[in-house]
Coordinates of C-alpha atoms and ligand atoms in Angstrom, one line a residue:
X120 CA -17.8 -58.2 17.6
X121 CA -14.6 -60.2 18.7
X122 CA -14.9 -60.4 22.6
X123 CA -17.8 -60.9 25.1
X124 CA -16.3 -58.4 27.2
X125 CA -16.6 -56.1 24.2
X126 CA -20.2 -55.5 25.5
X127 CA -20.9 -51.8 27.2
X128 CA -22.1 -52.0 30.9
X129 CA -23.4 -48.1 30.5
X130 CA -26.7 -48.3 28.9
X131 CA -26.5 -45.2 26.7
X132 CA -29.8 -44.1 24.6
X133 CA -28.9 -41.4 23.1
X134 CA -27.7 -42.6 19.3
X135 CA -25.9 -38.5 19.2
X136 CA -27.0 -34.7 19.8
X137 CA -28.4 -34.4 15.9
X138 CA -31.8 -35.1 14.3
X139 CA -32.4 -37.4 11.7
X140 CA -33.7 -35.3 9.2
X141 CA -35.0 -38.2 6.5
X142 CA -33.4 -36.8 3.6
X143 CA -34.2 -38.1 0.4
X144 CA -32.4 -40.8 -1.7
X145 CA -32.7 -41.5 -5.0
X146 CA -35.4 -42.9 -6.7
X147 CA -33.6 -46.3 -8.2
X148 CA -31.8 -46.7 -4.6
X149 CA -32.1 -50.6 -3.5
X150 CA -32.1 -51.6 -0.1
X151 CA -31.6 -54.8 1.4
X152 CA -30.5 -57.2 4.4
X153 CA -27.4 -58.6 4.4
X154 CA -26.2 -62.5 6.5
X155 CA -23.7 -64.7 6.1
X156 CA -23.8 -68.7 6.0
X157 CA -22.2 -69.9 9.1
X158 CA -23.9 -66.9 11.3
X159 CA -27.4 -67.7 10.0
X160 CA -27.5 -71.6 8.7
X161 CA -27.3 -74.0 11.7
X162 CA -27.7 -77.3 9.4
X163 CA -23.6 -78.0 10.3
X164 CA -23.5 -81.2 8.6
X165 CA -27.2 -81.7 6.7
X166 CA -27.6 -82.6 3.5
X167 CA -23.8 -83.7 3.0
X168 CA -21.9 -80.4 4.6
X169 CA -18.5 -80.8 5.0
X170 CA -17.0 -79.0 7.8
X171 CA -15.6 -75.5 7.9
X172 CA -12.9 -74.1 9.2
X173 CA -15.5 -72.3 11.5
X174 CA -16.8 -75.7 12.6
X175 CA -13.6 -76.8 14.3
X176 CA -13.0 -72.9 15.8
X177 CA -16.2 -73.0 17.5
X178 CA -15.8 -76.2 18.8
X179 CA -12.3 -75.6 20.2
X180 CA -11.7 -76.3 24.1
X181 CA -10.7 -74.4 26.0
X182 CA -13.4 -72.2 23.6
X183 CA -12.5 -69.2 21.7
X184 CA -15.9 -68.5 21.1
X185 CA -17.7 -67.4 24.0
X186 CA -18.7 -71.1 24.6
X187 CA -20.9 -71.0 21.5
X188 CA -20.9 -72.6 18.2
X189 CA -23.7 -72.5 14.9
X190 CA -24.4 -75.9 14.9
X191 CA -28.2 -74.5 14.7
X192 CA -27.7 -70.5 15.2
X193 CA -31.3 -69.3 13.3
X194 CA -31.6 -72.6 11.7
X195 CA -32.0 -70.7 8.2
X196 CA -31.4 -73.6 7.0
X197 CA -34.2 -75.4 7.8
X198 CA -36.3 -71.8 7.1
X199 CA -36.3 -70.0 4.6
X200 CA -39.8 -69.9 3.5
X201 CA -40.4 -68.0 6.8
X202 CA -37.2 -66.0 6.9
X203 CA -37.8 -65.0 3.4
X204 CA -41.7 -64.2 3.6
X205 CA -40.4 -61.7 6.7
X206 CA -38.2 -60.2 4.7
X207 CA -40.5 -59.4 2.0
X208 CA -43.4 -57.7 4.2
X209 CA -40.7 -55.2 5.1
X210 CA -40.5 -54.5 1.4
X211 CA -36.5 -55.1 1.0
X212 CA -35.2 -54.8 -3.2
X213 CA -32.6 -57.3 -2.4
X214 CA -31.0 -60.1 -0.1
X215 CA -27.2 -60.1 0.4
X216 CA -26.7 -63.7 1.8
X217 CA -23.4 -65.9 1.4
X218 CA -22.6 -69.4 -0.2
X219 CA -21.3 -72.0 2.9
X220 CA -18.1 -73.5 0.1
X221 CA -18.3 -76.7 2.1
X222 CA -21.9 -77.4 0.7
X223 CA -21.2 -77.1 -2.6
X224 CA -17.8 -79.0 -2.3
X225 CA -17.4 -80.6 1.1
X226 CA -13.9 -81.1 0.9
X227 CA -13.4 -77.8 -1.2
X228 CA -10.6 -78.6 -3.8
X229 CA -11.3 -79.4 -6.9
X230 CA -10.7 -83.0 -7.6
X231 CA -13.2 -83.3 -4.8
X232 CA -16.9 -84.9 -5.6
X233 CA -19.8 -81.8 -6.1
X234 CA -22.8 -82.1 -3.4
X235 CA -26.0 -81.8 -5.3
X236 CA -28.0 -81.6 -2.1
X237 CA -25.9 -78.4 -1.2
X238 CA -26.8 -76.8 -4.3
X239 CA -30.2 -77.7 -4.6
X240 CA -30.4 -75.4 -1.6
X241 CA -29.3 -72.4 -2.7
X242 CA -31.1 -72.7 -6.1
X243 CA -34.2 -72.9 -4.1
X244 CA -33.4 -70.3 -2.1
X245 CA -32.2 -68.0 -5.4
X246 CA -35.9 -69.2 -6.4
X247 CA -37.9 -68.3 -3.4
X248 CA -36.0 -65.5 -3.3
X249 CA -37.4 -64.5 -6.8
X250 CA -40.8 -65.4 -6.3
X251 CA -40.9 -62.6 -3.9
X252 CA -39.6 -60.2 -5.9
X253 CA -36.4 -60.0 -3.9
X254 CA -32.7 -60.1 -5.8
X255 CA -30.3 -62.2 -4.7
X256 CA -26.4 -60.7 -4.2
X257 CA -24.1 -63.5 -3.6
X258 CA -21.0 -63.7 -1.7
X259 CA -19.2 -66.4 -2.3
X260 CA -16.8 -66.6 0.8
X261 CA -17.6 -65.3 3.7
X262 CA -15.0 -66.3 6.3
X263 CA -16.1 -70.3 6.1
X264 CA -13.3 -72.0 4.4
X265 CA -13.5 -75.9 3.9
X266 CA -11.5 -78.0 6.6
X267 CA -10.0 -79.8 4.2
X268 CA -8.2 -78.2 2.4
X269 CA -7.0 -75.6 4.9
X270 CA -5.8 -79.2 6.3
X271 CA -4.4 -80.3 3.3
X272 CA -2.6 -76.8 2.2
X273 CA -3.4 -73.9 5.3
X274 CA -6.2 -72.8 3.0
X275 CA -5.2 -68.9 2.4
X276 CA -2.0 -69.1 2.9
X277 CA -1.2 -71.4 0.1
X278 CA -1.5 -68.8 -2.7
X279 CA -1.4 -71.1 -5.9
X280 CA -3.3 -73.4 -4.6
X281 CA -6.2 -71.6 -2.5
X282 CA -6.6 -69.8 -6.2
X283 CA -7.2 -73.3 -8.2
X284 CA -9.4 -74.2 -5.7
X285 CA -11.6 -71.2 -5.1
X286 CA -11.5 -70.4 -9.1
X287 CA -13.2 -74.0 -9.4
X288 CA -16.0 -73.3 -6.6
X289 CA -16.6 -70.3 -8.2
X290 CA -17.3 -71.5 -11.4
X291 CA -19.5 -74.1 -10.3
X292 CA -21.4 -71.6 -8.4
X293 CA -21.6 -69.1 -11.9
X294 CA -22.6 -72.3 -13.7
X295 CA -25.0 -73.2 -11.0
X296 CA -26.7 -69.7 -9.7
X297 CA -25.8 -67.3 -12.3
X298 CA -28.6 -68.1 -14.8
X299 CA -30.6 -65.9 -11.6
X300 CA -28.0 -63.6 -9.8
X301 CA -27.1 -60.4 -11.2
X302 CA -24.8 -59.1 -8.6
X303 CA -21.8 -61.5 -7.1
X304 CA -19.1 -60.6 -4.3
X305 CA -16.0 -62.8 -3.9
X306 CA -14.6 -61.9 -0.7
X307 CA -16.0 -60.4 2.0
X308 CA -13.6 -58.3 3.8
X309 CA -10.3 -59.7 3.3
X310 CA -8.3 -56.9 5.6
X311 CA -10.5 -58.9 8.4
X312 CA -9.8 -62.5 6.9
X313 CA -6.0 -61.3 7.2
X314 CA -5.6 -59.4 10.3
X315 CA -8.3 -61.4 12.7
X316 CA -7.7 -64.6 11.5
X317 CA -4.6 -64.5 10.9
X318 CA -2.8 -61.8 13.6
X319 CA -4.4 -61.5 16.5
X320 CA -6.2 -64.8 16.1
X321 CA -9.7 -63.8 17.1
X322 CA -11.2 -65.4 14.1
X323 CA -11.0 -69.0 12.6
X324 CA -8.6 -70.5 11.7
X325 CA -7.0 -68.7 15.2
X326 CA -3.6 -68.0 13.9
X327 CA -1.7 -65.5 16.5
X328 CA 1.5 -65.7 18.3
X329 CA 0.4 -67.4 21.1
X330 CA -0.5 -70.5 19.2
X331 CA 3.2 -70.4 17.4
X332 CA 2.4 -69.1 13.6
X333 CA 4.1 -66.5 12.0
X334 CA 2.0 -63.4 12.3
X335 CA 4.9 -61.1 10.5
X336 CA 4.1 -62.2 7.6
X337 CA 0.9 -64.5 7.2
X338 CA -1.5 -61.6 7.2
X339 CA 0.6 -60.4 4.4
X340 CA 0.3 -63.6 2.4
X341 CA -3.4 -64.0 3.1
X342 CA -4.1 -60.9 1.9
X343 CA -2.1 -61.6 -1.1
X344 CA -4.0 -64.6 -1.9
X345 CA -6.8 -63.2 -1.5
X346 CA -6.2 -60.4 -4.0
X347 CA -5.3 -62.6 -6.8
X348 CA -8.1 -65.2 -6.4
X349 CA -10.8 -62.3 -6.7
X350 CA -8.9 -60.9 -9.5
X351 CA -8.7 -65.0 -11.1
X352 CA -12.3 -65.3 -10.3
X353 CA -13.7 -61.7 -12.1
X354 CA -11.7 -62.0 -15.2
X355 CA -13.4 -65.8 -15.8
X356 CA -16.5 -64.3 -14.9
X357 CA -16.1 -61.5 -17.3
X358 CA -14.7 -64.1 -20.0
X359 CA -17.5 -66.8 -19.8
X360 CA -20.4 -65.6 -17.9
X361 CA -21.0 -61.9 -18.0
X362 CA -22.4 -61.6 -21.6
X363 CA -25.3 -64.5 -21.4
X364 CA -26.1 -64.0 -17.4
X365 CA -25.2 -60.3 -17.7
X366 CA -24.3 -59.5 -14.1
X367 CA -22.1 -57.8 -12.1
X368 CA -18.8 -58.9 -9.9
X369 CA -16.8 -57.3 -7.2
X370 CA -15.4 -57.5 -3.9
X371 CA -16.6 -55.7 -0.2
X372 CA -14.1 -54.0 1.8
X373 CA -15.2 -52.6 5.1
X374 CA -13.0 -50.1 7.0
X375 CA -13.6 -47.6 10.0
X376 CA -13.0 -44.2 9.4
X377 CA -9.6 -42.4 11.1
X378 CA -10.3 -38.7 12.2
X379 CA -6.7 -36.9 12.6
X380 CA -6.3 -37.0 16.3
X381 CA -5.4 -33.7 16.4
X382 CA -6.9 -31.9 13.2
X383 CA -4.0 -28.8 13.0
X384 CA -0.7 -31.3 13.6
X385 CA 0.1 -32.4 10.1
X386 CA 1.9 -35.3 11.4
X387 CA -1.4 -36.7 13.3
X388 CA -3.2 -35.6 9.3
X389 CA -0.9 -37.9 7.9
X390 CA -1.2 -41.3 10.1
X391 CA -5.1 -41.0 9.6
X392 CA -4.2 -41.0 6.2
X393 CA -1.5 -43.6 6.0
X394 CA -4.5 -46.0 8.9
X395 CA -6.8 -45.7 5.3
X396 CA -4.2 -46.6 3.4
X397 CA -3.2 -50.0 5.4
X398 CA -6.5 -50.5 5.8
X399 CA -8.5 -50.3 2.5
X400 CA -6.1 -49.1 0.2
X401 CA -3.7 -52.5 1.1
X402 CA -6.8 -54.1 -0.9
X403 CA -8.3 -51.7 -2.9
X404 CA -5.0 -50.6 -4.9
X405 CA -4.2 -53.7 -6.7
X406 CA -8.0 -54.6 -6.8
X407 CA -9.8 -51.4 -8.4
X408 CA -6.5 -49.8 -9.9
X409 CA -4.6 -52.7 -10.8
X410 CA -1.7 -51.0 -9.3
X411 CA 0.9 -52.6 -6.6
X412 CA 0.4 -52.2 -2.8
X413 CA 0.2 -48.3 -1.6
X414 CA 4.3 -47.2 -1.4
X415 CA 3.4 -46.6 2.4
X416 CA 2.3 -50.4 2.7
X417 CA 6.2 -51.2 0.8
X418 CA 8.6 -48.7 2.9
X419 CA 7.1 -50.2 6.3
X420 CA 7.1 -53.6 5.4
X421 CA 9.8 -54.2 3.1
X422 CA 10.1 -58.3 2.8
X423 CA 7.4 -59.0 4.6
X424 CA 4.9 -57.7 2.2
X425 CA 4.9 -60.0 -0.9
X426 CA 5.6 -58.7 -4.8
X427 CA 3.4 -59.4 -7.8
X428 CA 5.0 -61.2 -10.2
X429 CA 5.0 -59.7 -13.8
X430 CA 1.9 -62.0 -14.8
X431 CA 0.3 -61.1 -11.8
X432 CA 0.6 -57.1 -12.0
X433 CA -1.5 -58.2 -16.1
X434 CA -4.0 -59.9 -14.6
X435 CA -4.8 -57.3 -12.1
X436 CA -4.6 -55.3 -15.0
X437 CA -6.4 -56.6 -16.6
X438 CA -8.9 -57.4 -14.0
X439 CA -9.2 -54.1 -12.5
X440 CA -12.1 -52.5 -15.0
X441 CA -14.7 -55.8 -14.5
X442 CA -15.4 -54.8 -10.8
X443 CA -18.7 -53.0 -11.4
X444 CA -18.7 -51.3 -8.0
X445 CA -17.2 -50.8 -4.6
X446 CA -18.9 -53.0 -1.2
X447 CA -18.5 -51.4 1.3
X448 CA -19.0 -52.2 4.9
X449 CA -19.0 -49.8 7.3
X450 CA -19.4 -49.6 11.2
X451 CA -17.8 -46.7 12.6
X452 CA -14.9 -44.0 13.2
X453 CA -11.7 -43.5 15.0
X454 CA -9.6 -41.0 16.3
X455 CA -7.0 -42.7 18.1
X456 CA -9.7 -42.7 20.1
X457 CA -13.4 -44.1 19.9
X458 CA -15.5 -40.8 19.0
X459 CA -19.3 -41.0 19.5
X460 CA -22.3 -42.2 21.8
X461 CA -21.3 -46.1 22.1
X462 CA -23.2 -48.8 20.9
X463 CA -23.9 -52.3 22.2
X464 CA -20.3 -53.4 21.2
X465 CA -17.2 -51.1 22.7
X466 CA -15.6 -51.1 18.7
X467 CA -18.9 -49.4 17.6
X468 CA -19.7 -45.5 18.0
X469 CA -22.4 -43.6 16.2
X470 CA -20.0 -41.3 13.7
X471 CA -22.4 -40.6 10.8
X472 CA -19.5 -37.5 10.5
X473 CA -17.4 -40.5 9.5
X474 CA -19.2 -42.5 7.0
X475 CA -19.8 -39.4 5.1
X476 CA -16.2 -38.8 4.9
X477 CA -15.5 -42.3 4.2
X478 CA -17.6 -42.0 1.2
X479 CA -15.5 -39.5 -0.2
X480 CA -12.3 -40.4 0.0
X481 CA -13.4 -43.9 -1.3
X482 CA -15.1 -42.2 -4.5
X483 CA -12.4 -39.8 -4.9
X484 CA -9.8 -42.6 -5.2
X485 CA -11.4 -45.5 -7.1
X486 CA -14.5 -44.2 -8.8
X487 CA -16.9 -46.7 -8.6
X488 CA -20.8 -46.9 -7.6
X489 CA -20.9 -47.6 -4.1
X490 CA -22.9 -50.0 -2.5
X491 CA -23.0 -50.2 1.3
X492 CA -22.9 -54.1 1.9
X493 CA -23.5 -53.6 5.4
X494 CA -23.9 -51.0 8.2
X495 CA -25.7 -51.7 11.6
X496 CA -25.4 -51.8 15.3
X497 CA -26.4 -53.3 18.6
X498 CA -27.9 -51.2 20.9
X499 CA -26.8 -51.3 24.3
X500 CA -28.7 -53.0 27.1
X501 CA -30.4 -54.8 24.2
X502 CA -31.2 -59.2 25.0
X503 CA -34.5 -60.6 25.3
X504 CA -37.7 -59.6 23.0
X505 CA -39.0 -57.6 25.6
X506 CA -35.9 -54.7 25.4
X507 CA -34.8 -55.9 21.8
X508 CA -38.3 -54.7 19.8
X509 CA -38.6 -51.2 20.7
X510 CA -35.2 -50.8 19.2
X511 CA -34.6 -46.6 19.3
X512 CA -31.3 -46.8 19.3
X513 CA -30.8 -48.7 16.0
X514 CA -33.3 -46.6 14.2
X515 CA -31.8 -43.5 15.6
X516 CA -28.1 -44.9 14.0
X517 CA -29.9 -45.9 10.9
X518 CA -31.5 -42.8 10.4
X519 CA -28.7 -40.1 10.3
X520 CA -26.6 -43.4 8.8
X521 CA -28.8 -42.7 5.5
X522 CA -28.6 -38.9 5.8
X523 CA -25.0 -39.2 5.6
X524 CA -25.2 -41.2 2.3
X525 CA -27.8 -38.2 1.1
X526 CA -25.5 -35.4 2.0
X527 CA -22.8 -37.5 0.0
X528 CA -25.3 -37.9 -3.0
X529 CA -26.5 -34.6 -3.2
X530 CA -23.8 -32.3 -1.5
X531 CA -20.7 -34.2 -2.5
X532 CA -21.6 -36.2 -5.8
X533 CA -21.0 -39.3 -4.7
X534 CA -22.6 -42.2 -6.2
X535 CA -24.1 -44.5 -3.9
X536 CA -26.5 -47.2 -5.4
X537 CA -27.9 -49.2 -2.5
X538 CA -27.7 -50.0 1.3
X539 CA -27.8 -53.3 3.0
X540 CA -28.6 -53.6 6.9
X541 CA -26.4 -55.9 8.5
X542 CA -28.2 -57.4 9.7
X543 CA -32.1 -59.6 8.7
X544 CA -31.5 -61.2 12.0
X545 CA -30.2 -61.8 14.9
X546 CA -27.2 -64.0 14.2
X547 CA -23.8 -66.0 15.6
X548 CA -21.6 -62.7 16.0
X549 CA -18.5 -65.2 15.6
X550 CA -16.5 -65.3 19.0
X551 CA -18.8 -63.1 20.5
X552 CA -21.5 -65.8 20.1
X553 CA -24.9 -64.5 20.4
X554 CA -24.0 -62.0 22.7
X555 CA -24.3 -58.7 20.1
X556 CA -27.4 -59.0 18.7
X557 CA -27.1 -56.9 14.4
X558 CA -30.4 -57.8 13.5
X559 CA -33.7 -56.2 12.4
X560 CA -35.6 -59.5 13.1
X561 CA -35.4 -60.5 16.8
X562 CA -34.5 -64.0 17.2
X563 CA -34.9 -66.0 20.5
X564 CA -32.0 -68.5 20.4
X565 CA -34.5 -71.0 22.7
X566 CA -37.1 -71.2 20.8
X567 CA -36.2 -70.2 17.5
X568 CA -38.9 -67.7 17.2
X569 CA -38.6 -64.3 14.8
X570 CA -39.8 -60.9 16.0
X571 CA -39.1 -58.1 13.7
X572 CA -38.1 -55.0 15.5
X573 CA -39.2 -51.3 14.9
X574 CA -36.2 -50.7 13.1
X575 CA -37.2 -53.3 10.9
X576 CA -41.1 -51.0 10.3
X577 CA -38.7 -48.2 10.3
X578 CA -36.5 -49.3 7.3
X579 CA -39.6 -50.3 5.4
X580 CA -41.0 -47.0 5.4
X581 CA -38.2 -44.7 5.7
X582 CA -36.8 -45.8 2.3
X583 CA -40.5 -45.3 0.9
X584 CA -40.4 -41.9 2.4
X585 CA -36.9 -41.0 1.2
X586 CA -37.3 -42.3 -2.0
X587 CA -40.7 -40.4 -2.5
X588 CA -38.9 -36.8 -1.6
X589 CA -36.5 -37.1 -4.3
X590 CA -39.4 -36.9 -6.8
X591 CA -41.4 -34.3 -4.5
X592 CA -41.5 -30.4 -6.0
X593 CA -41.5 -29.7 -2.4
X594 CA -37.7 -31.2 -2.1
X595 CA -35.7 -28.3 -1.3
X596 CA -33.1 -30.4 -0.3
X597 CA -32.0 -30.7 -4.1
Ligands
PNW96 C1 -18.6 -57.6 9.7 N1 -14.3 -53.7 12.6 O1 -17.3 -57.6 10.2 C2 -18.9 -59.0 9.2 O2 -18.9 -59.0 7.8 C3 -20.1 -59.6 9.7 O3 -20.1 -61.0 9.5 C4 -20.3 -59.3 11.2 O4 -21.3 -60.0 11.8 C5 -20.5 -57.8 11.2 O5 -19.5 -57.1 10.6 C6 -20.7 -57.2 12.6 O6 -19.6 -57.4 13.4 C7 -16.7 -56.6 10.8 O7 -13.2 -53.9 13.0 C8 -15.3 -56.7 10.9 O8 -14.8 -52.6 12.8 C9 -14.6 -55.8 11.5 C10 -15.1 -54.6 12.0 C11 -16.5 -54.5 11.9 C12 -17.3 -55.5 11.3

């Protein structure tokens, strides 16, 4: 998703050498789309937005985004009666979308003035939303801090601060929203927020040695941050809202999967191991467990890796048990290599294999319901309407995608609740610009016009399918 030269010449079809086999899924099992605000929105400064951090990034010159910026993207913003009414006649349960902070609070801290016209928006949305039957899931951050105050304080990396200030924004938004949402996320993926924006500098605000910050240890301190302004944010929840709104909170982590490059050398078993461990584990530890960083995470890093203060280790204590299930986002597997056909982008292969593992190892160490927040592809060769609708590829990844959450179900006893296609649309894949096309719903970034894809049909009715075997007497598979 980072880099335009990501993009595969080959034009591979063939998704990989299995079948989908449409196995069933539970009968309560919600599906849904998933977006975020600044990939979907345009509307940069309607209604009284402030500006993002994502505003200045993709307006940087030289640009670090492909030349593009969301100043419109799918103009969501100015349709979501449409967007929403497309959704619904592919029969989707729920709509994972996210909150753009700098509408609610366009200078984001919390002495700063509330922007009723940014609210309205998202309660009408929550509403529309509603009226068709679909449930909102709400992340609240999802990548766009407010300029200000990472101009004021560096945003993340300001941990007492950042935590005030989100803690405030979130309460607003519980105040605001929660009457009607029964299922929030804080952060969406904070090992990306970290590492992208933060080390290699691919994602706003840019941070990476070439431009002079300190990438030994910023990553380190964002991720810190991030940790205990989730853990702030669903212990207030818990405390004032949970019992009269009665939802749920939690956080999505996404992470590849790390196949042992050489299955019989324990030494290559063990870095898979230790690459799950720095990669989800560095969040999911303190977050589900309430526990420190990962001893592996400690011994490399030493100083560089911050330490919970006494108070801090209690609240992620006592923190830990309100997260009500594990996001996840998931693309794809490793193995030191790239394993699989390849998709669209060069960091996505079709490793169903590897989600199914995934799922595992993630219910084995923090039993919790699953929800997968997002999964999706691009297919390669894919542009214009015209090689974008008849969308094989995608269908074919879907497909054994959802058999591998079946197997994990019924082989493995896994619990998995729900699964969210990233994603409704055709979107701003951040410095990639609208190269990579996620979405189910074609969009033509001329005119503005939707198309829904046959992956799109496909979802609709493989879910009805799916859902209908579990009940069947002729179900063998369970
Ligand atoms: C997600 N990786 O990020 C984001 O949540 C979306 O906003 C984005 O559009 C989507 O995936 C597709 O790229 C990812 O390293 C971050 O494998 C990192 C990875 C994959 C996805």
């Amino acid at each position: 998703m980072f880099s335009a030269s990501d993009t595969v010449a080959a034009l591979e079809t063939a998704t990989s050498d299995r079948e989908v086999e449409a196995l069933p899924l539970p009968h309560g099992f919600q599906w849904g789309t998933a977006t975020a605000a600044y990939q979907i929105e345009g509307g940069a400064s309607q209604d009284g937005k402030g500006p993002s951090i994502w505003d200045t990034f993709s307006h940087l010159s030289p640009s670090r985004t492909n030349g593009e910026n969301a100043d419109v993207a799918c103009d969501h913003y100015n349709r979501t009666t449409v967007d929403i009414k497309l959704m619904a006649s592919l029969g989707v349960d729920v709509y994972r979308f996210s909150i753009a902070w700098s509408r609610i609070i366009p200078l984001g801290g919390r002495n700063d003035p509330i922007n009723e016209r940014g609210i309205a928006f998202y309660s009408n949305l929550i509403d529309e939303l509603l009226a068709h039957n679909i449930a909102p899931v709400v992340t609240l951050y999802h990548w766009d801090a407010p300029q200000a105050i990472y101009d004021r304080y560096g945003a993340f990396l300001n941990t007492e601060e950042f935590q005030a200030d989100f803690e405030n924004y979130a309460h607003i938004c519980f105040s605001r929203f929660g009457n009607r949402v029964r299922k929030w996320v804080t952060f969406n993926e904070p090992y990306i927020i970290s590492i992208f924006a933060h080390l290699n500098g691919t994602l706003a605000p840019g941070h990476c040695r070439a431009v002079g910050t300190d990438t030994k240890t910023e990553p380190w301190i964002v991720g810190h941050t991030i940790i205990l302004s989730h853990a702030t944010v669903a212990l207030m929840y818990a405390n004032e809202f949970r019992d009269t709104q009665k939802g749920e909170i939690s956080i999505v982590l996404n992470g590849h999967y790390y196949e042992p490059y050489d299955q019989a050398s324990s030494q290559d078993r063990d870095a898979a191991e230790r690459r799950l461990l720095f990669y989800i584990a560095w969040f999911g530890d303190p977050v589900f467990l309430g526990e420190d960083y990962p001893a592996v995470m400690r011994a490399y890093l030493g100083d560089r890796l911050p330490t919970f203060t006494a108070k801090q280790r209690e609240l992620l204590q006592r923190a830990a048990p309100v997260n009500a299930y594990y996001g996840m986002n998931h693309y794809s597997t490793n193995e030191g290599k790239t394993v699989g056909p390849a998709s669209g982008v060069a960091w996505l292969r079709v490793a169903p294999e590897g989600f199914r593992k995934l799922l595992n190892w993630i219910w084995k160490r923090y039993r919790l319901p699953i929800i997968v927040t997002e999964n999706g592809c691009p297919c390669p060769g894919e542009k214009d309407v015209s090689t974008a609708v008849d969308d094989k590829f995608r269908q074919n990844y879907f497909g054994l995608y959802l058999d591998a959450i079946s197997r994990a179900i019924y082989e493995d006893r896994v619990t998995v609740d729900g699964y969210y296609a990233w994603s409704l649309m055709d979107n701003y894949e951040w410095s990639a610009g609208y190269g990579p096309r996620f979405g189910i719903i074609h969009v033509d970034f001329e005119t503005l016009e939707r198309t829904i894809k046959n992956s799109g049909y496909y979802l609709r009715d493989t879910f009805m399918e799916r859902r209908r075997l579990s009940h069947s007497k002729d179900a063998t598979y369970i």
